[in-house]
XYZ file of N, CA and C in Angstrom:
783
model
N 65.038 115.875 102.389
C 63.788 116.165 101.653
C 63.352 114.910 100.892
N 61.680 114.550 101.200
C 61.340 113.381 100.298
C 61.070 113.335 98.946
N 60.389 112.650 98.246
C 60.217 113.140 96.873
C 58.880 113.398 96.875
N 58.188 113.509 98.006
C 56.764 114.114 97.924
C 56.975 116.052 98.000
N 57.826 116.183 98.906
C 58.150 117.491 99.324
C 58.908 118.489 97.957
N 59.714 117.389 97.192
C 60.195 117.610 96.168
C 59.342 118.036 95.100
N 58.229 117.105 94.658
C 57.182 117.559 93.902
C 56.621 118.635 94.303
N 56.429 118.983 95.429
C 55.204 120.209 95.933
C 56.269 121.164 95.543
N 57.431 121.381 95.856
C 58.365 122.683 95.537
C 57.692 122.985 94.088
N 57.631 122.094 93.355
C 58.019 121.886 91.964
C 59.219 122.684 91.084
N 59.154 123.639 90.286
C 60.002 124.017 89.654
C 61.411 123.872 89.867
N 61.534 124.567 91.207
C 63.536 124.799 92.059
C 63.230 124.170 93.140
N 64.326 123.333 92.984
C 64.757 122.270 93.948
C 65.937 122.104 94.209
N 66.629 122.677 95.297
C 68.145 123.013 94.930
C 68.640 123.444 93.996
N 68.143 124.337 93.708
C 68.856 125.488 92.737
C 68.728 124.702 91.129
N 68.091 123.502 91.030
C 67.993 122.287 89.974
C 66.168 122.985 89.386
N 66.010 122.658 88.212
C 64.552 122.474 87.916
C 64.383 121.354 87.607
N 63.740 120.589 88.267
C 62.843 119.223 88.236
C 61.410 119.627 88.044
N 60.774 118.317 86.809
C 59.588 117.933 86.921
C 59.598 116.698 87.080
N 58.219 116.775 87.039
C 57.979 114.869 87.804
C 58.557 113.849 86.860
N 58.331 114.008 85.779
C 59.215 113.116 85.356
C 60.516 112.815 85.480
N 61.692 113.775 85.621
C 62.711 113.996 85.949
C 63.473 113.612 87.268
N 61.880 113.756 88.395
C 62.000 113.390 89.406
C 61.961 111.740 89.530
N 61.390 111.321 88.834
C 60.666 109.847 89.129
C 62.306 109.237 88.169
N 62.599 109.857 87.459
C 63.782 109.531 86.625
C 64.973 109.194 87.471
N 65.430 110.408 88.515
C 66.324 110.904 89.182
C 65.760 109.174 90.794
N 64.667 109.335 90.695
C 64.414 108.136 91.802
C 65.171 106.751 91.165
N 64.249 106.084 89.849
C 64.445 105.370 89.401
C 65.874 104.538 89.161
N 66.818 105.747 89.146
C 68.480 105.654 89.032
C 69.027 104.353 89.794
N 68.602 104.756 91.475
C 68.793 103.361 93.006
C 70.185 103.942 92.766
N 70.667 102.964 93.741
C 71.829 103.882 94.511
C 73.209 103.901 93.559
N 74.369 104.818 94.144
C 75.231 104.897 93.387
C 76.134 105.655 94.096
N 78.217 105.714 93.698
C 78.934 105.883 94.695
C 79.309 107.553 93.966
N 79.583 108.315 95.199
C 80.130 109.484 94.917
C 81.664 109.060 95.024
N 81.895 109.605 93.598
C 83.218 109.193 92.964
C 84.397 110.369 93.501
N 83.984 111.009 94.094
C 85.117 112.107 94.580
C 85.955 112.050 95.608
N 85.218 110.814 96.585
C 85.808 109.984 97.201
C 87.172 109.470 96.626
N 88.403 109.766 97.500
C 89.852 109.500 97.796
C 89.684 107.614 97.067
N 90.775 107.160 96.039
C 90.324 105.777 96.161
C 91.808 105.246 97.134
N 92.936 106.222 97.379
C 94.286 105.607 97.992
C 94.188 106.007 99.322
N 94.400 105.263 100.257
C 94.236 105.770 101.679
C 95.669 105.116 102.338
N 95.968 106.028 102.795
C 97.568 105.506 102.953
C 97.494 105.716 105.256
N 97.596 104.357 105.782
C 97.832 104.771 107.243
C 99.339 103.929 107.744
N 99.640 104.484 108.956
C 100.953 104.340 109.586
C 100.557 102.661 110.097
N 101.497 102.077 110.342
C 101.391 100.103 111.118
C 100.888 101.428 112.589
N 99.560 100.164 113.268
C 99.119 100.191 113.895
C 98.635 101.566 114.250
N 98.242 102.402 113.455
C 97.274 103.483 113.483
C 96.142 103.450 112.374
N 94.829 103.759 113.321
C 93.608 103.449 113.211
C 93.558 103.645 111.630
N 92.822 103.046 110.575
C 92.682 103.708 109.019
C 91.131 103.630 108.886
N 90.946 104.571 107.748
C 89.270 104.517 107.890
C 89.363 104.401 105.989
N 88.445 103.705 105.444
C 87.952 103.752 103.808
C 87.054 104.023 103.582
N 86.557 105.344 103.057
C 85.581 106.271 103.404
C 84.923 105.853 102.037
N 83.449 105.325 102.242
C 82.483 104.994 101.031
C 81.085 105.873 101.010
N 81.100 106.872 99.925
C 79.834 108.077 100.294
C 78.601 107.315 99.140
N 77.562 107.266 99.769
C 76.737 106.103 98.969
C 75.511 106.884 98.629
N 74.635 107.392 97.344
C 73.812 108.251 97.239
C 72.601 107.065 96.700
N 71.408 107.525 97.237
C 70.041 107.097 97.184
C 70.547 105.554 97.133
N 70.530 104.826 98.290
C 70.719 103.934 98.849
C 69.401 102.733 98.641
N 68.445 103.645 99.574
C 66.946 103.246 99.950
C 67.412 102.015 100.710
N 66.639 101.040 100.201
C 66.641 99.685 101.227
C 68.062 98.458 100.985
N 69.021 99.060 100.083
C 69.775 98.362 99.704
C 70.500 97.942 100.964
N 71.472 97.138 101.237
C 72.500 97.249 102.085
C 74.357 97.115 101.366
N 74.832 98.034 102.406
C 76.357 97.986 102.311
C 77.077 96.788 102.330
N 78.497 96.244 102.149
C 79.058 95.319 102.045
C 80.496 95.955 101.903
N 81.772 95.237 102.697
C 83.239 95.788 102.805
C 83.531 94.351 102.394
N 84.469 94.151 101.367
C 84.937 93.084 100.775
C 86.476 92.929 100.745
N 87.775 92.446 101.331
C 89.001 92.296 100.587
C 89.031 91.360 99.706
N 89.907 92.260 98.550
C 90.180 91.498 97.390
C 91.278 90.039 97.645
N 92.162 90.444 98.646
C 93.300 89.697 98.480
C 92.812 88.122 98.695
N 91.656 87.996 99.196
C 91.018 86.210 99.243
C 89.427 86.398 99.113
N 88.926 87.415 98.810
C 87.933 87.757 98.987
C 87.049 87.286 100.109
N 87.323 87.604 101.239
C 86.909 87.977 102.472
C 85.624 88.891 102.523
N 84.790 88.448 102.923
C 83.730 89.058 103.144
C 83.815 89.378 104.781
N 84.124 91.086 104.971
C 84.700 91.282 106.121
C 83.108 92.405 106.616
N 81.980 92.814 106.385
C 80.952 93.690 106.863
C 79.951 93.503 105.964
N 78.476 93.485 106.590
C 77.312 93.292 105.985
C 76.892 94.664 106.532
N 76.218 95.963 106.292
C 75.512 97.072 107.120
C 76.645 97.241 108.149
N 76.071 97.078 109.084
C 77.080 97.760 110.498
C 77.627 96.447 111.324
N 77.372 95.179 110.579
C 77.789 93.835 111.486
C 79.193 93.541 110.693
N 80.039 92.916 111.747
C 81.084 92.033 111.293
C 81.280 90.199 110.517
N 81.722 90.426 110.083
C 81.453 89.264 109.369
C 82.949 88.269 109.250
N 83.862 88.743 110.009
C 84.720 88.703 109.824
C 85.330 87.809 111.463
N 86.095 86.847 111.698
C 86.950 86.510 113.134
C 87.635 87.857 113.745
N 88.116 88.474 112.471
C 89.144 90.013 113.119
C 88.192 90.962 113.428
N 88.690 90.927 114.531
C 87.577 91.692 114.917
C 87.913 93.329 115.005
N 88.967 93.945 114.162
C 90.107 94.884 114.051
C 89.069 95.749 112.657
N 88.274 94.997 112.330
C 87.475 95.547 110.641
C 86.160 95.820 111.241
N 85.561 97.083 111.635
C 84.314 97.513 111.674
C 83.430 98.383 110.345
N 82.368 98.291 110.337
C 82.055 99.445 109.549
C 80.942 100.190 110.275
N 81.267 101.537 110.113
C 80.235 102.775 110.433
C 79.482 103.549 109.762
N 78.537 103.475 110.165
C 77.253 104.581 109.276
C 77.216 105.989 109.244
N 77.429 106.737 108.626
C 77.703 108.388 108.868
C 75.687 109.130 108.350
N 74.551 108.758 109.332
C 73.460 108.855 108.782
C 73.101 110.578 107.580
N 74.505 111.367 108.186
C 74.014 112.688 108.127
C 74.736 112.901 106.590
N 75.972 112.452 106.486
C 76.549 112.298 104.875
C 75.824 110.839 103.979
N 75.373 109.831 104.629
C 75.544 109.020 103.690
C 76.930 107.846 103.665
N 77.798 108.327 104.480
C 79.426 107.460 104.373
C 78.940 106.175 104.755
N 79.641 105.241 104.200
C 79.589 103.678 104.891
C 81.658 103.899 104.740
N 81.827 103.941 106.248
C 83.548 103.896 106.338
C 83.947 102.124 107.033
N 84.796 102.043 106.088
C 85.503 100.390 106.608
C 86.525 100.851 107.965
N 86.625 100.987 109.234
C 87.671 101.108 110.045
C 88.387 99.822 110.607
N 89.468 100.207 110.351
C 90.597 99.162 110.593
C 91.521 99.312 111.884
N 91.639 98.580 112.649
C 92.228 99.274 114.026
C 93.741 98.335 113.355
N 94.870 99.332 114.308
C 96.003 98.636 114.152
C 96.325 97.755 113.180
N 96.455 98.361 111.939
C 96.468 97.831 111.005
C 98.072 97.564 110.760
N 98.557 96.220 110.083
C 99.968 95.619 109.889
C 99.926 96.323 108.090
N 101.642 95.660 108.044
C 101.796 95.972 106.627
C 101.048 94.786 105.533
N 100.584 93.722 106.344
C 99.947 92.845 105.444
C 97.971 93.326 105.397
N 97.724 93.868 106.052
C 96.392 94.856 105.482
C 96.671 95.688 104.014
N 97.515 95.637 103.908
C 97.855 96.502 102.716
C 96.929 96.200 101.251
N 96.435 96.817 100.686
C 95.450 96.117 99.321
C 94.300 96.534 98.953
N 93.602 96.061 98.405
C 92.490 96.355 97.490
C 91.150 96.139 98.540
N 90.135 96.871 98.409
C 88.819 96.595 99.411
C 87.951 97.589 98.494
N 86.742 96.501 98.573
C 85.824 96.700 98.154
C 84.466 97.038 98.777
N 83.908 98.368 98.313
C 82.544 98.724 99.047
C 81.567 98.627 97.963
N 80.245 97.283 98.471
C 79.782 97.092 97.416
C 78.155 96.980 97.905
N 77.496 97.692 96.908
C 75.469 97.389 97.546
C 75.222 96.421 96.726
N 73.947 95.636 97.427
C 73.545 94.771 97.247
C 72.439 94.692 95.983
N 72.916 95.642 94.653
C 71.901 95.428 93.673
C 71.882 93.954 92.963
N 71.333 93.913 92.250
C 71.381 93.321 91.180
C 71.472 93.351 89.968
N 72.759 92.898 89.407
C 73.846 92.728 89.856
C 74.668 93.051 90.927
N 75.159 93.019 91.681
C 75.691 94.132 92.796
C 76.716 94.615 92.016
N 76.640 96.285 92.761
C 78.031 97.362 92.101
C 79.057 97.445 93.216
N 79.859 97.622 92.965
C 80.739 98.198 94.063
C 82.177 99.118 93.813
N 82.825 99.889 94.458
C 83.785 101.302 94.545
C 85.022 100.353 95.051
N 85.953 100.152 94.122
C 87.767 99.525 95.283
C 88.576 101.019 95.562
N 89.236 100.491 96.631
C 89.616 101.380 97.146
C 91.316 100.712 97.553
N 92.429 101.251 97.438
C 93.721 101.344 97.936
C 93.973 101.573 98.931
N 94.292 100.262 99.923
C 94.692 100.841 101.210
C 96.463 100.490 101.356
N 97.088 101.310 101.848
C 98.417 100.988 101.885
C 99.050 101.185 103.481
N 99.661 100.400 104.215
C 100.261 100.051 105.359
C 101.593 100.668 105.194
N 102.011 101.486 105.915
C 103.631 102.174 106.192
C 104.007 102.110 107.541
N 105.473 101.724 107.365
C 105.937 102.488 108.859
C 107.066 103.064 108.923
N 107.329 103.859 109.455
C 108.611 104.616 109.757
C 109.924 104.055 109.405
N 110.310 104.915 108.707
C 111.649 104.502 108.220
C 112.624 105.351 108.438
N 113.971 104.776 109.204
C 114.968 106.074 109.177
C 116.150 105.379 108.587
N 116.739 106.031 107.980
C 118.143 105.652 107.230
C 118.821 106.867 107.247
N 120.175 106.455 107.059
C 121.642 107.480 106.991
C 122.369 107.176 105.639
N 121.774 108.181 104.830
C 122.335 107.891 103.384
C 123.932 107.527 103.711
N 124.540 106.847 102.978
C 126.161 106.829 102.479
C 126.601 105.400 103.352
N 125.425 104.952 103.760
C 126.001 103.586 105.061
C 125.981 102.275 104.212
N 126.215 100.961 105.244
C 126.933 101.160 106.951
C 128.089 101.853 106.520
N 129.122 101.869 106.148
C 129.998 102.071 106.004
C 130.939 103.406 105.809
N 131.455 104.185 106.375
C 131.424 105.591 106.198
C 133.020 105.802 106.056
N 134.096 106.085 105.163
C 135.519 106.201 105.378
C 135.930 107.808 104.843
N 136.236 108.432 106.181
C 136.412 110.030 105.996
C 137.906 110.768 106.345
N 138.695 111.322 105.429
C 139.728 111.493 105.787
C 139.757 112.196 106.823
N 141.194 112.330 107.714
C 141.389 112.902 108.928
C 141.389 114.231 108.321
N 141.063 114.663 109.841
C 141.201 116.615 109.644
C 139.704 117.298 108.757
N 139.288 116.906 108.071
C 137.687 116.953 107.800
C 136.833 117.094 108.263
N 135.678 117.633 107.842
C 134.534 117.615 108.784
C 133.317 116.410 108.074
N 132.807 115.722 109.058
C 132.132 114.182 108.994
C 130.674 115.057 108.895
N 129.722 114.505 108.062
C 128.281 115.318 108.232
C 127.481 113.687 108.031
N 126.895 113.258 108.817
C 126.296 112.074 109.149
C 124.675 112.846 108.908
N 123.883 112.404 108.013
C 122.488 112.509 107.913
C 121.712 111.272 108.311
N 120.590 112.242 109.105
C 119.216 110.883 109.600
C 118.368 111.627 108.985
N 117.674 110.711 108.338
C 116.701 110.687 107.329
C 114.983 110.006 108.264
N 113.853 110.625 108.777
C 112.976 110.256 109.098
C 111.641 110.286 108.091
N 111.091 108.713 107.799
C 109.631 109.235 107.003
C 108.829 108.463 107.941
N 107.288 108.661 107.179
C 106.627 108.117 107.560
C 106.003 108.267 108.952
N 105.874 109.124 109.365
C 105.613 109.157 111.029
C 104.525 110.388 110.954
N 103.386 109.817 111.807
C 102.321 110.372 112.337
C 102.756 112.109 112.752
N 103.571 111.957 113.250
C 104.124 113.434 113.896
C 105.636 113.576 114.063
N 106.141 114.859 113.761
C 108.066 114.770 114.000
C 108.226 114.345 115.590
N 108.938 113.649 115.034
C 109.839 113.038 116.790
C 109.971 114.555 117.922
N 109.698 114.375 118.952
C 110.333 115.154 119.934
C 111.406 115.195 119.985
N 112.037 114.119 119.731
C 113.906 114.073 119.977
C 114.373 113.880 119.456
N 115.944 113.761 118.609
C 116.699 113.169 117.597
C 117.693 112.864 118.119
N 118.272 111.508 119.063
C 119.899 111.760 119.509
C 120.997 110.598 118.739
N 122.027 110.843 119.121
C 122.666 110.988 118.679
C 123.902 110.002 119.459
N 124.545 108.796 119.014
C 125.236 108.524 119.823
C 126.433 107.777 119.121
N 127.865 108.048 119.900
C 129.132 107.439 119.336
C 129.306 106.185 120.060
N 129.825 104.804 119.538
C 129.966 103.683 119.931
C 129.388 103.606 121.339
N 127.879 103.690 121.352
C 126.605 103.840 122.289
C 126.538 104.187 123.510
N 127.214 105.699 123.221
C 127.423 106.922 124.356
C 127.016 107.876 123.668
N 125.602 108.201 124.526
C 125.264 109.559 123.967
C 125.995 110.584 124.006
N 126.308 111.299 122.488
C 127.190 112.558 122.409
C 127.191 113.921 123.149
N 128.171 114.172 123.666
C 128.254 115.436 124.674
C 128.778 116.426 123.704
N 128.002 117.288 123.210
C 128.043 118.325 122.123
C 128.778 119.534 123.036
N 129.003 119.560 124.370
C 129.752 120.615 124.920
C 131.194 119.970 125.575
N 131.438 118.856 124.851
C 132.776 118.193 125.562
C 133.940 118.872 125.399
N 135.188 119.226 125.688
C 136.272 119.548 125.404
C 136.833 119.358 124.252
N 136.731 118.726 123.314
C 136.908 118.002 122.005
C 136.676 119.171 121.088
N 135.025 119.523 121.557
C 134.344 120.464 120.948
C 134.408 120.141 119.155
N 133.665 121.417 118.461
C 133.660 120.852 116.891
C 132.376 119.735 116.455
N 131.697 119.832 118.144
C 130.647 118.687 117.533
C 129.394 119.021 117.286
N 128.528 119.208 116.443
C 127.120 119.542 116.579
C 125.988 119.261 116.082
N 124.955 119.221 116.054
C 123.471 118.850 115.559
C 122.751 119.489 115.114
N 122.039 119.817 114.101
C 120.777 120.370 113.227
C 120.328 119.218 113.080
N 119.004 119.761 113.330
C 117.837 118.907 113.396
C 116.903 119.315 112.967
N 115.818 119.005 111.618
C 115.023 120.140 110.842
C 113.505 119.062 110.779
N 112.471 119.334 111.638
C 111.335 118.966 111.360
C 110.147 118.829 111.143
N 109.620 117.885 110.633
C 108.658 117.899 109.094
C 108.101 116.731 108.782
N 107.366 117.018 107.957
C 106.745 115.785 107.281
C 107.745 114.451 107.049
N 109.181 114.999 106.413
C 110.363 114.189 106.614
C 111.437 114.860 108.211
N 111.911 114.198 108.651
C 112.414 115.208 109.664
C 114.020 114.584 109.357
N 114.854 115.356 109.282
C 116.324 115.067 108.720
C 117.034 116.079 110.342
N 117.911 114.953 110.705
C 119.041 115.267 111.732
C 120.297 114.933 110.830
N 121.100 116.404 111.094
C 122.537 116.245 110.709
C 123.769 116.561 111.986
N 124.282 115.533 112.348
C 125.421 115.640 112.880
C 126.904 115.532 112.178
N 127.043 117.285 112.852
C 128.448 117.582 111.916
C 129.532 117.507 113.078
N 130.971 116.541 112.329
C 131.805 116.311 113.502
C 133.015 117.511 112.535
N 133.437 118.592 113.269
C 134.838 119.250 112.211
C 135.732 118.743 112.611
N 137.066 118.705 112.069
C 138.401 118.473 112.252
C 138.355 117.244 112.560
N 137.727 116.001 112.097
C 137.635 114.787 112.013
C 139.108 114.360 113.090
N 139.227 113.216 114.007
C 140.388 112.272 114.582
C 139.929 111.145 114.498
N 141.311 110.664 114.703
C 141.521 109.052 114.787
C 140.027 108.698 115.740
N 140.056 109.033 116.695
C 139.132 108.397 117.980
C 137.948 108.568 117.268
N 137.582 109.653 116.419
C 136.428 110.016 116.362
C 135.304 108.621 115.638
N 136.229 107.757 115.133
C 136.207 106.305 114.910
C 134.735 105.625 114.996
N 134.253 104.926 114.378
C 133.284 104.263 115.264
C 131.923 103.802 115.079
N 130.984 103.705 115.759
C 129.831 103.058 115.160
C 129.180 104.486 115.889
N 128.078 104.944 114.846
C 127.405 106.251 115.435
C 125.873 105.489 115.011
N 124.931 106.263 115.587
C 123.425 105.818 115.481
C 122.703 107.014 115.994
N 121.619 106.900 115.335
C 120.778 108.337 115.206
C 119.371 107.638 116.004
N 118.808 107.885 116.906
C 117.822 107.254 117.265
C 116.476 108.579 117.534
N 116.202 108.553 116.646
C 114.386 109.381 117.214
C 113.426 108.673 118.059
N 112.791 109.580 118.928
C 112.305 109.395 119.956
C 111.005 108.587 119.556
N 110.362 109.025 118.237
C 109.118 107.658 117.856
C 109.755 106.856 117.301
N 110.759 106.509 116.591
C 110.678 105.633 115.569
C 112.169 104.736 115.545
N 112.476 103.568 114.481
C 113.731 102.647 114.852
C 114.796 103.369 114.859
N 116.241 103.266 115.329
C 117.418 103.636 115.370
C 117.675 102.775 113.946
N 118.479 103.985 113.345
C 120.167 103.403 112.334
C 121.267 103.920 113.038
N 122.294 103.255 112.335
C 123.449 103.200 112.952
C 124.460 102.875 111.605
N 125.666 103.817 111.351
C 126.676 103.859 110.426
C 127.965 103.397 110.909
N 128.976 103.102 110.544
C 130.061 103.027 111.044
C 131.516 103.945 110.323
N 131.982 104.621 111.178
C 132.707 105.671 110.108
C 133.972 105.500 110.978
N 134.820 105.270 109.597
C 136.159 104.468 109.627
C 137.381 106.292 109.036
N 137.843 106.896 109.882
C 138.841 108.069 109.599
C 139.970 107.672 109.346
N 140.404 107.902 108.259
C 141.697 107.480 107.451
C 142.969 108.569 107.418
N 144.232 107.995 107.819
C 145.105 108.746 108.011
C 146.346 108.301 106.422
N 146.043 108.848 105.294
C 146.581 108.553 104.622
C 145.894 107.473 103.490
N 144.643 107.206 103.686
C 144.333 105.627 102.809
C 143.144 106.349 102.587
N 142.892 105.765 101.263
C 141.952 106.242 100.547
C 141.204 105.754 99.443
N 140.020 104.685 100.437
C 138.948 103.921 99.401
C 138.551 104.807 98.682
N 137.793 103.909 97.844
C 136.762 104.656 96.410
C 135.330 105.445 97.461
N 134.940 104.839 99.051
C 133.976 105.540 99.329
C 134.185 106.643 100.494
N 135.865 107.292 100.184
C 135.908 108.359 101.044
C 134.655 109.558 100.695
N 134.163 109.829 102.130
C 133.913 111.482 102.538
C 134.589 112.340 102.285
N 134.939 113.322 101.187
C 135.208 114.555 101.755
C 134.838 115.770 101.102
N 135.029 116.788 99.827
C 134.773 117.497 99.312
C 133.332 117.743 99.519
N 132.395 116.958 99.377
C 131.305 117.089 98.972
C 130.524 116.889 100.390
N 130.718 116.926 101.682
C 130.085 116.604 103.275
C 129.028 117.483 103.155
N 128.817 118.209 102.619
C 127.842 119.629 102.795
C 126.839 119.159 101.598
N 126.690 118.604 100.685
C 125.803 118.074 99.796
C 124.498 117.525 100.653
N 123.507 118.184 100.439
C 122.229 117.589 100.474
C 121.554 117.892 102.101
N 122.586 119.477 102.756
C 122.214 120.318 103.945
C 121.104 121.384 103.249
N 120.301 121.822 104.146
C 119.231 122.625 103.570
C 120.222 123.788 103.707
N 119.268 125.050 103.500
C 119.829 126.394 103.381
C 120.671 126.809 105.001
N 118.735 126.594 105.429
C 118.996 126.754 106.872
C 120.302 126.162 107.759
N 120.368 124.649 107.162
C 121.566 124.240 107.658
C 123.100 124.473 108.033
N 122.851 124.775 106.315
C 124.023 125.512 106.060
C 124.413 127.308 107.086
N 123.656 127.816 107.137
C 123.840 129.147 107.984
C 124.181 128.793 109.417
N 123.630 127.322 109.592
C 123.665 127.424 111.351
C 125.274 126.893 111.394
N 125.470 125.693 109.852
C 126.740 125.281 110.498
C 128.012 126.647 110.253
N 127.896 127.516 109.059
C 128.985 128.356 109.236
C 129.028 129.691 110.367
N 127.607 130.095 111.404
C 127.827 130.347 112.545
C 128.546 129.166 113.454
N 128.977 128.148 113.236
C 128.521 127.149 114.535
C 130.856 127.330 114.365
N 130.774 127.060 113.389
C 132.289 127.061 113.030
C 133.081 128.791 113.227
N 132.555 129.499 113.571
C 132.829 130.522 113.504
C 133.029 131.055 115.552
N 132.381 129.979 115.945
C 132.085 130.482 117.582
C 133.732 129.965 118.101
């Protein structure tokens, strides 16, 4: 709606009462950022990120995407301004958005960016962009020393990931584990989520059971612990009493069916 159409309503105007003065007031303002706009935008290394800038009564001004970290003048309107050619910006005509998109973005994109119109003075909205990537770790490592006859509970810890892994495996001095071997006592819970946590529980701990183990999910890097079973010796960072610390509920039910079969 223009502000001619606006006047003819007169009184209600979106549910607002404007008169002309009010109106010519409400013109006079020129543009300005809707502040409800997200200012932290957090994306995965090398998935697409967008910095969403909602820009009200604009008129003839133009947009501008700025990084702080050298001040880079990276978009003028919808052109690049930039060698990387990884920094576009898009016009959303129907909201108003001016979005900064970043393709494959590294952890050194990480930082401050600025969406700024061209008043005079010019104003402009910063915005937090932050670069992550997947992280998996096995609390209590490298190093793991668990008395014999015990049961070993090895946790993989997954963040950061677009979506839970399809897979979580699992492997002893880099042979994937045969959870139906003769040995038996060996098994896996695997719970996933926003964090996705794999626990491999070994019972009745042996000598052999020895070794370098590694948890590898199907998106993201492998860790790898090394767990040293002690027959009689006993560092300050033995395993034992406490192996069941920090299993969910669920966990816990599957492993005292699992010990029970």
């Amino acid at each position: 709606m223009n502000v001619t159409e606006m006047l003819m309503l007169g009184d209600d105007v979106h549910g607002f009462n404007f008169n002309e003065e009010q109106l010519v007031k409400y013109i006079d303002r020129g543009p300005y950022f809707d502040t409800t706009a997200t200012k932290n935008v957090t994306s995965l290394v090398g998935k697409t990120g967008h910095l969403n800038c909602r820009i009200k009564n604009l008129g003839n001004k133009t947009v501008s995407w700025i990084r702080h970290r050298d001040l880079h003048l990276l978009t003028v309107s919808e052109s690049t301004y930039t060698s990387d050619q990884r920094f576009t910006a898009i016009y959303n005509k129907q909201t108003g958005d001016w979005s900064l998109q970043i393709k494959y973005p590294q952890i050194r994109d990480s930082g401050v960016y600025e969406c700024q119109i061209s008043t005079t003075p010019p104003v402009g909205y910063t915005m937090i962009f932050s670069v992550v990537e997947p992280i998996t770790t096995i609390p209590g490592g490298p190093e793991l020393y668990i008395d014999l006859g015990s049961t070993v509970n090895l946790t993989c810890i997954v963040k950061h990931l677009p979506d839970p892994p399809l897979m979580v495996h699992w492997t002893h001095n880099n042979q994937e584990i045969n959870y139906d071997s003769p040995r038996g006592g060996v098994s896996v819970i695997t719970e996933k989520g926003d964090i996705t946590t794999s626990y491999l529980l070994i019972q009745r701990a042996q000598i052999s059971d020895s070794g370098k183990y590694s948890c590898l999910p199907s998106n993201a890097n492998s860790k790898s612990v090394y767990v040293h079973i002690l027959n009689g010796d006993h560092p300050a960072a033995v395993q034992r009493g406490n192996m069941f610390v920090g299993l969910s509920f669920n966990a816990l039910i599957l492993l005292m069916i699992i010990a029970h079969i």
